[in-house]
Amino acid sequence: MENKSQHSSDPEVKKLGELIKHVRIAMLTTRTIDKKLHSSPLMTQEGDFNGDLWFLISKTSQKVIDINLDDRVNVTYSSPLGKYVSITGIAELVEDKEKVAALWSSSYQEWFPQGKLDPNIQLLKINVESAEYWDSHASHISRILEFAHIAKGGPSKKREHGTLDLNH
Amino acid sequence: MENKSQHSSDPEVKKLGELIKHVRIAMLTTRTIDKKLHSSPLMTQEGDFNGDLWFLISKTSQKVIDINLDDRVNVTYSSPLGKYVSITGIAELVEDKEKVAALWSSSYQEWFPQGKLDPNIQLLKINVESAEYWDSHASHISRILEFAHIAKGGPSKKREHGTLDLNH
């Protein structure tokens, strides 16, 4: 809990939290057993971001198999307003009934009919290592900010530049 | 060119083409030298999809370094209408001035000031191996279709199911 408040006060964490706050579906990319990259959608959480990302997934999902083989993942947030976020992090499969209860909403009932105690619920935590953020306008995409080691509490490397950065 | 028309007539290619047609920005995920996954936005093409994806990127981009190390990539399309596509494929860095000219639009002028002959332009082709597509509604995400070996001309494995598949 100490960590939580520490992270929330970091300007980088706050900024990233604002960027992803209203994006309802994120895409998680994992590496499969045959070394291919695969993405799938995840419902995002409504609570405040404090430096880690949390999701509820199914214990029987392909993601669980992939993460057990390779925990280095990426999560992207594409907002209808033209903002694009890439988060590089380490995935962790967590067992924590209190955390599940805190994240639970009725939207999950359809997939986990037994509710927040459904034994098929798997908590997924992403320990954020770095993040980048782009803004797109009529005809171009600019990279706005790049954070490194965002969730590690150490000194962050922050690059901010107004140069256009399409497809770079 | 024979391949092109062959691919375009495949129902899977046609369906995937419709799904990605109106998404202006895709996210490309690559694997970096330190084995982390990184994503970045790409402007998509307006032309018809025939089984391969094409993009114009910069020769000096991080993507080029990543792809030279590991060509197994993923491209996602998140549409504001709540449709999510994951494409697993093999990236190829191609030199083809005619193809660049065919894909060129004035939107690129800003990044490639010398126009379609700018020496910094790198053609990126994604040979699509498989694709999946989800549709999201008010409170859930359903996986609608899964194609394998979509661009290889061989028999495709197609799964279609109406079961809800959130976070699976």
mmCIF file of N, CA and C in Angstrom, chain A residues 58-149:
data_model
loop_
_atom_site.group_PDB
_atom_site.id
_atom_site.type_symbol
_atom_site.label_atom_id
_atom_site.label_comp_id
_atom_site.label_asym_id
_atom_site.label_seq_id
_atom_site.Cartn_x
_atom_site.Cartn_y
_atom_site.Cartn_z
ATOM 1 N N SER A 58 -9.433 -15.588 -17.716
ATOM 2 C CA SER A 58 -9.843 -16.948 -17.404
ATOM 3 C C SER A 58 -8.610 -17.830 -17.221
ATOM 4 N N LYS A 59 -8.670 -18.704 -16.205
ATOM 5 C CA LYS A 59 -7.540 -19.609 -15.941
ATOM 6 C C LYS A 59 -7.253 -20.526 -17.132
ATOM 7 N N THR A 60 -8.283 -20.751 -17.967
ATOM 8 C CA THR A 60 -8.119 -21.683 -19.089
ATOM 9 C C THR A 60 -7.742 -20.964 -20.390
ATOM 10 N N SER A 61 -7.423 -19.675 -20.301
ATOM 11 C CA SER A 61 -7.147 -18.927 -21.530
ATOM 12 C C SER A 61 -5.741 -19.206 -22.051
ATOM 13 N N GLN A 62 -5.591 -19.001 -23.346
ATOM 14 C CA GLN A 62 -4.287 -19.150 -24.004
ATOM 15 C C GLN A 62 -3.253 -18.214 -23.375
ATOM 16 N N LYS A 63 -3.726 -17.046 -22.936
ATOM 17 C CA LYS A 63 -2.826 -16.058 -22.315
ATOM 18 C C LYS A 63 -2.067 -16.642 -21.126
ATOM 19 N N VAL A 64 -2.766 -17.459 -20.333
ATOM 20 C CA VAL A 64 -2.131 -18.044 -19.143
ATOM 21 C C VAL A 64 -0.991 -18.979 -19.571
ATOM 22 N N ILE A 65 -1.246 -19.772 -20.609
ATOM 23 C CA ILE A 65 -0.209 -20.674 -21.125
ATOM 24 C C ILE A 65 0.986 -19.858 -21.626
ATOM 25 N N ASP A 66 0.684 -18.826 -22.423
ATOM 26 C CA ASP A 66 1.752 -17.994 -22.988
ATOM 27 C C ASP A 66 2.595 -17.342 -21.884
ATOM 28 N N ILE A 67 1.916 -16.776 -20.889
ATOM 29 C CA ILE A 67 2.622 -16.023 -19.832
ATOM 30 C C ILE A 67 3.489 -16.960 -18.988
ATOM 31 N N ASN A 68 3.013 -18.183 -18.791
ATOM 32 C CA ASN A 68 3.839 -19.148 -18.056
ATOM 33 C C ASN A 68 5.121 -19.495 -18.804
ATOM 34 N N LEU A 69 5.086 -19.359 -20.120
ATOM 35 C CA LEU A 69 6.279 -19.630 -20.927
ATOM 36 C C LEU A 69 7.177 -18.409 -21.057
ATOM 37 N N ASP A 70 6.550 -17.230 -21.142
ATOM 38 C CA ASP A 70 7.312 -15.990 -21.350
ATOM 39 C C ASP A 70 6.483 -14.836 -20.799
ATOM 40 N N ASP A 71 6.992 -14.222 -19.737
ATOM 41 C CA ASP A 71 6.188 -13.196 -19.052
ATOM 42 C C ASP A 71 6.419 -11.782 -19.590
ATOM 43 N N ARG A 72 7.190 -11.655 -20.658
ATOM 44 C CA ARG A 72 7.456 -10.323 -21.229
ATOM 45 C C ARG A 72 6.364 -9.989 -22.229
ATOM 46 N N VAL A 73 5.503 -9.050 -21.868
ATOM 47 C CA VAL A 73 4.304 -8.774 -22.668
ATOM 48 C C VAL A 73 4.221 -7.299 -23.051
ATOM 49 N N ASN A 74 3.233 -7.001 -23.874
ATOM 50 C CA ASN A 74 2.952 -5.623 -24.257
ATOM 51 C C ASN A 74 1.436 -5.394 -24.192
ATOM 52 N N VAL A 75 1.053 -4.218 -23.761
ATOM 53 C CA VAL A 75 -0.367 -3.858 -23.744
ATOM 54 C C VAL A 75 -0.524 -2.547 -24.498
ATOM 55 N N THR A 76 -1.470 -2.503 -25.436
ATOM 56 C CA THR A 76 -1.722 -1.252 -26.146
ATOM 57 C C THR A 76 -3.125 -0.749 -25.857
ATOM 58 N N TYR A 77 -3.247 0.564 -25.847
ATOM 59 C CA TYR A 77 -4.527 1.247 -25.674
ATOM 60 C C TYR A 77 -4.698 2.178 -26.872
ATOM 61 N N SER A 78 -5.733 1.938 -27.670
ATOM 62 C CA SER A 78 -6.034 2.798 -28.821
ATOM 63 C C SER A 78 -7.347 3.503 -28.513
ATOM 64 N N SER A 79 -7.285 4.814 -28.362
ATOM 65 C CA SER A 79 -8.520 5.513 -28.005
ATOM 66 C C SER A 79 -9.175 6.076 -29.255
ATOM 67 N N PRO A 80 -10.507 6.128 -29.254
ATOM 68 C CA PRO A 80 -11.209 6.712 -30.408
ATOM 69 C C PRO A 80 -10.807 8.162 -30.649
ATOM 70 N N LEU A 81 -10.214 8.796 -29.662
ATOM 71 C CA LEU A 81 -9.792 10.186 -29.825
ATOM 72 C C LEU A 81 -8.419 10.306 -30.485
ATOM 73 N N GLY A 82 -7.861 9.167 -30.907
ATOM 74 C CA GLY A 82 -6.611 9.225 -31.647
ATOM 75 C C GLY A 82 -5.372 9.218 -30.771
ATOM 76 N N LYS A 83 -5.473 8.662 -29.576
ATOM 77 C CA LYS A 83 -4.296 8.531 -28.719
ATOM 78 C C LYS A 83 -3.915 7.056 -28.650
ATOM 79 N N TYR A 84 -2.615 6.787 -28.734
ATOM 80 C CA TYR A 84 -2.120 5.416 -28.803
ATOM 81 C C TYR A 84 -1.033 5.220 -27.754
ATOM 82 N N VAL A 85 -1.208 4.189 -26.913
ATOM 83 C CA VAL A 85 -0.271 3.939 -25.830
ATOM 84 C C VAL A 85 0.297 2.530 -25.974
ATOM 85 N N SER A 86 1.609 2.392 -25.842
ATOM 86 C CA SER A 86 2.260 1.072 -25.801
ATOM 87 C C SER A 86 2.914 0.919 -24.433
ATOM 88 N N ILE A 87 2.578 -0.152 -23.740
ATOM 89 C CA ILE A 87 3.154 -0.414 -22.424
ATOM 90 C C ILE A 87 3.909 -1.729 -22.463
ATOM 91 N N THR A 88 5.180 -1.683 -22.140
ATOM 92 C CA THR A 88 6.001 -2.881 -22.063
ATOM 93 C C THR A 88 6.107 -3.278 -20.599
ATOM 94 N N GLY A 89 5.836 -4.545 -20.300
ATOM 95 C CA GLY A 89 5.867 -4.934 -18.898
ATOM 96 C C GLY A 89 6.053 -6.421 -18.697
ATOM 97 N N ILE A 90 6.084 -6.781 -17.426
ATOM 98 C CA ILE A 90 6.225 -8.178 -17.031
ATOM 99 C C ILE A 90 4.889 -8.647 -16.456
ATOM 100 N N ALA A 91 4.370 -9.715 -17.046
ATOM 101 C CA ALA A 91 3.076 -10.245 -16.595
ATOM 102 C C ALA A 91 3.268 -11.162 -15.403
ATOM 103 N N GLU A 92 2.311 -11.085 -14.486
ATOM 104 C CA GLU A 92 2.368 -11.903 -13.285
ATOM 105 C C GLU A 92 0.969 -12.460 -13.029
ATOM 106 N N LEU A 93 0.886 -13.773 -12.837
ATOM 107 C CA LEU A 93 -0.403 -14.410 -12.525
ATOM 108 C C LEU A 93 -0.528 -14.447 -11.009
ATOM 109 N N VAL A 94 -1.530 -13.744 -10.495
ATOM 110 C CA VAL A 94 -1.616 -13.500 -9.050
ATOM 111 C C VAL A 94 -2.872 -14.172 -8.478
ATOM 112 N N GLU A 95 -2.755 -14.700 -7.288
ATOM 113 C CA GLU A 95 -3.930 -15.214 -6.557
ATOM 114 C C GLU A 95 -4.201 -14.263 -5.400
ATOM 115 N N ASP A 96 -5.331 -13.594 -5.430
ATOM 116 C CA ASP A 96 -5.634 -12.630 -4.378
ATOM 117 C C ASP A 96 -7.139 -12.336 -4.412
ATOM 118 N N LYS A 97 -7.873 -13.037 -3.559
ATOM 119 C CA LYS A 97 -9.348 -12.929 -3.595
ATOM 120 C C LYS A 97 -9.821 -11.514 -3.280
ATOM 121 N N GLU A 98 -9.099 -10.830 -2.404
ATOM 122 C CA GLU A 98 -9.495 -9.456 -2.067
ATOM 123 C C GLU A 98 -9.346 -8.531 -3.271
ATOM 124 N N LYS A 99 -8.274 -8.743 -4.005
ATOM 125 C CA LYS A 99 -8.056 -7.910 -5.198
ATOM 126 C C LYS A 99 -9.116 -8.206 -6.253
ATOM 127 N N VAL A 100 -9.458 -9.482 -6.424
ATOM 128 C CA VAL A 100 -10.527 -9.836 -7.370
ATOM 129 C C VAL A 100 -11.813 -9.110 -6.973
ATOM 130 N N ALA A 101 -12.129 -9.161 -5.687
ATOM 131 C CA ALA A 101 -13.366 -8.514 -5.213
ATOM 132 C C ALA A 101 -13.325 -7.011 -5.486
ATOM 133 N N ALA A 102 -12.149 -6.418 -5.324
ATOM 134 C CA ALA A 102 -12.025 -4.972 -5.537
ATOM 135 C C ALA A 102 -12.201 -4.610 -7.013
ATOM 136 N N LEU A 103 -11.768 -5.513 -7.899
ATOM 137 C CA LEU A 103 -11.839 -5.224 -9.337
ATOM 138 C C LEU A 103 -13.165 -5.668 -9.949
ATOM 139 N N TRP A 104 -13.891 -6.503 -9.250
ATOM 140 C CA TRP A 104 -15.100 -7.118 -9.805
ATOM 141 C C TRP A 104 -16.160 -6.081 -10.189
ATOM 142 N N SER A 105 -16.792 -6.309 -11.327
ATOM 143 C CA SER A 105 -17.988 -5.531 -11.667
ATOM 144 C C SER A 105 -18.959 -6.483 -12.350
ATOM 145 N N SER A 106 -20.207 -6.074 -12.460
ATOM 146 C CA SER A 106 -21.231 -6.972 -13.004
ATOM 147 C C SER A 106 -20.946 -7.343 -14.458
ATOM 148 N N SER A 107 -20.109 -6.543 -15.129
ATOM 149 C CA SER A 107 -19.752 -6.871 -16.517
ATOM 150 C C SER A 107 -19.117 -8.249 -16.625
ATOM 151 N N TYR A 108 -18.486 -8.712 -15.563
ATOM 152 C CA TYR A 108 -17.772 -9.987 -15.615
ATOM 153 C C TYR A 108 -18.693 -11.193 -15.409
ATOM 154 N N GLN A 109 -19.913 -10.924 -14.938
ATOM 155 C CA GLN A 109 -20.823 -12.007 -14.566
ATOM 156 C C GLN A 109 -21.037 -13.005 -15.709
ATOM 157 N N GLU A 110 -21.053 -12.464 -16.911
ATOM 158 C CA GLU A 110 -21.323 -13.298 -18.086
ATOM 159 C C GLU A 110 -20.247 -14.364 -18.288
ATOM 160 N N TRP A 111 -19.022 -14.035 -17.990
ATOM 161 C CA TRP A 111 -17.909 -14.986 -18.193
ATOM 162 C C TRP A 111 -17.601 -15.800 -16.952
ATOM 163 N N PHE A 112 -17.939 -15.228 -15.818
ATOM 164 C CA PHE A 112 -17.675 -15.920 -14.565
ATOM 165 C C PHE A 112 -19.001 -16.021 -13.803
ATOM 166 N N PRO A 113 -19.835 -16.998 -14.216
ATOM 167 C CA PRO A 113 -21.216 -17.050 -13.689
ATOM 168 C C PRO A 113 -21.272 -17.242 -12.183
ATOM 169 N N GLN A 114 -20.194 -17.774 -11.595
ATOM 170 C CA GLN A 114 -20.213 -17.947 -10.139
ATOM 171 C C GLN A 114 -19.798 -16.674 -9.403
ATOM 172 N N GLY A 115 -19.652 -15.589 -10.150
ATOM 173 C CA GLY A 115 -19.357 -14.322 -9.496
ATOM 174 C C GLY A 115 -17.896 -14.187 -9.110
ATOM 175 N N LYS A 116 -17.633 -13.286 -8.200
ATOM 176 C CA LYS A 116 -16.245 -12.948 -7.872
ATOM 177 C C LYS A 116 -15.479 -14.100 -7.221
ATOM 178 N N LEU A 117 -16.218 -15.140 -6.795
ATOM 179 C CA LEU A 117 -15.530 -16.314 -6.220
ATOM 180 C C LEU A 117 -15.385 -17.440 -7.248
ATOM 181 N N ASP A 118 -15.758 -17.183 -8.505
ATOM 182 C CA ASP A 118 -15.653 -18.200 -9.562
ATOM 183 C C ASP A 118 -14.212 -18.726 -9.609
ATOM 184 N N PRO A 119 -14.060 -20.066 -9.511
ATOM 185 C CA PRO A 119 -12.695 -20.612 -9.466
ATOM 186 C C PRO A 119 -11.927 -20.437 -10.779
ATOM 187 N N ASN A 120 -12.607 -20.044 -11.832
ATOM 188 C CA ASN A 120 -11.937 -19.874 -13.130
ATOM 189 C C ASN A 120 -11.312 -18.487 -13.289
ATOM 190 N N ILE A 121 -11.549 -17.602 -12.321
ATOM 191 C CA ILE A 121 -10.970 -16.248 -12.432
ATOM 192 C C ILE A 121 -9.472 -16.281 -12.148
ATOM 193 N N GLN A 122 -8.717 -15.686 -13.034
ATOM 194 C CA GLN A 122 -7.268 -15.543 -12.839
ATOM 195 C C GLN A 122 -6.927 -14.056 -12.857
ATOM 196 N N LEU A 123 -6.298 -13.599 -11.798
ATOM 197 C CA LEU A 123 -5.830 -12.207 -11.763
ATOM 198 C C LEU A 123 -4.555 -12.096 -12.582
ATOM 199 N N LEU A 124 -4.511 -11.078 -13.427
ATOM 200 C CA LEU A 124 -3.306 -10.808 -14.216
ATOM 201 C C LEU A 124 -2.802 -9.415 -13.851
ATOM 202 N N LYS A 125 -1.567 -9.363 -13.396
ATOM 203 C CA LYS A 125 -0.944 -8.080 -13.058
ATOM 204 C C LYS A 125 0.161 -7.812 -14.079
ATOM 205 N N ILE A 126 0.212 -6.595 -14.597
ATOM 206 C CA ILE A 126 1.317 -6.216 -15.484
ATOM 207 C C ILE A 126 2.178 -5.203 -14.742
ATOM 208 N N ASN A 127 3.404 -5.584 -14.466
ATOM 209 C CA ASN A 127 4.365 -4.674 -13.859
ATOM 210 C C ASN A 127 4.955 -3.824 -14.981
ATOM 211 N N VAL A 128 4.561 -2.562 -15.002
ATOM 212 C CA VAL A 128 4.919 -1.690 -16.126
ATOM 213 C C VAL A 128 6.397 -1.318 -16.076
ATOM 214 N N GLU A 129 7.100 -1.606 -17.147
ATOM 215 C CA GLU A 129 8.523 -1.243 -17.232
ATOM 216 C C GLU A 129 8.734 0.062 -17.980
ATOM 217 N N SER A 130 7.987 0.229 -19.068
ATOM 218 C CA SER A 130 8.118 1.457 -19.847
ATOM 219 C C SER A 130 6.840 1.690 -20.635
ATOM 220 N N ALA A 131 6.654 2.913 -21.048
ATOM 221 C CA ALA A 131 5.442 3.270 -21.779
ATOM 222 C C ALA A 131 5.752 4.360 -22.779
ATOM 223 N N GLU A 132 5.032 4.317 -23.879
ATOM 224 C CA GLU A 132 5.148 5.376 -24.877
ATOM 225 C C GLU A 132 3.753 5.809 -25.280
ATOM 226 N N TYR A 133 3.655 7.029 -25.741
ATOM 227 C CA TYR A 133 2.340 7.588 -26.035
ATOM 228 C C TYR A 133 2.414 8.451 -27.294
ATOM 229 N N TRP A 134 1.503 8.206 -28.202
ATOM 230 C CA TRP A 134 1.431 8.969 -29.459
ATOM 231 C C TRP A 134 0.068 9.642 -29.588
ATOM 232 N N ASP A 135 0.071 10.751 -30.301
ATOM 233 C CA ASP A 135 -1.184 11.439 -30.580
ATOM 234 C C ASP A 135 -1.309 11.537 -32.095
ATOM 235 N N SER A 136 -2.467 11.209 -32.613
ATOM 236 C CA SER A 136 -2.627 11.293 -34.067
ATOM 237 C C SER A 136 -3.578 12.424 -34.413
ATOM 238 N N HIS A 137 -3.214 13.129 -35.471
ATOM 239 C CA HIS A 137 -4.069 14.208 -35.957
ATOM 240 C C HIS A 137 -4.541 13.819 -37.350
ATOM 241 N N ALA A 138 -5.022 14.775 -38.069
ATOM 242 C CA ALA A 138 -5.609 14.494 -39.385
ATOM 243 C C ALA A 138 -4.716 13.587 -40.232
ATOM 244 N N SER A 139 -3.460 13.921 -40.318
ATOM 245 C CA SER A 139 -2.641 13.159 -41.249
ATOM 246 C C SER A 139 -1.298 12.741 -40.670
ATOM 247 N N HIS A 140 -1.147 12.837 -39.353
ATOM 248 C CA HIS A 140 0.127 12.382 -38.823
ATOM 249 C C HIS A 140 0.016 11.891 -37.392
ATOM 250 N N ILE A 141 1.050 11.182 -36.983
ATOM 251 C CA ILE A 141 1.127 10.633 -35.638
ATOM 252 C C ILE A 141 2.388 11.211 -35.004
ATOM 253 N N SER A 142 2.263 11.777 -33.814
ATOM 254 C CA SER A 142 3.447 12.292 -33.120
ATOM 255 C C SER A 142 3.690 11.479 -31.872
ATOM 256 N N ARG A 143 4.939 11.165 -31.629
ATOM 257 C CA ARG A 143 5.246 10.564 -30.338
ATOM 258 C C ARG A 143 5.375 11.683 -29.333
ATOM 259 N N ILE A 144 4.640 11.586 -28.258
ATOM 260 C CA ILE A 144 4.587 12.683 -27.300
ATOM 261 C C ILE A 144 5.501 12.416 -26.125
ATOM 262 N N LEU A 145 5.395 11.238 -25.557
ATOM 263 C CA LEU A 145 6.156 10.966 -24.346
ATOM 264 C C LEU A 145 6.636 9.531 -24.320
ATOM 265 N N GLU A 146 7.782 9.346 -23.715
ATOM 266 C CA GLU A 146 8.319 8.012 -23.528
ATOM 267 C C GLU A 146 8.832 7.919 -22.095
ATOM 268 N N PHE A 147 8.312 6.944 -21.366
ATOM 269 C CA PHE A 147 8.747 6.739 -19.984
ATOM 270 C C PHE A 147 9.496 5.421 -19.898
ATOM 271 N N ALA A 148 10.547 5.372 -19.130
ATOM 272 C CA ALA A 148 11.198 4.091 -18.880
ATOM 273 C C ALA A 148 11.193 3.830 -17.386
ATOM 274 N N HIS A 149 11.108 2.564 -17.021
ATOM 275 C CA HIS A 149 11.128 2.164 -15.622
ATOM 276 C C HIS A 149 10.085 2.909 -14.807
#
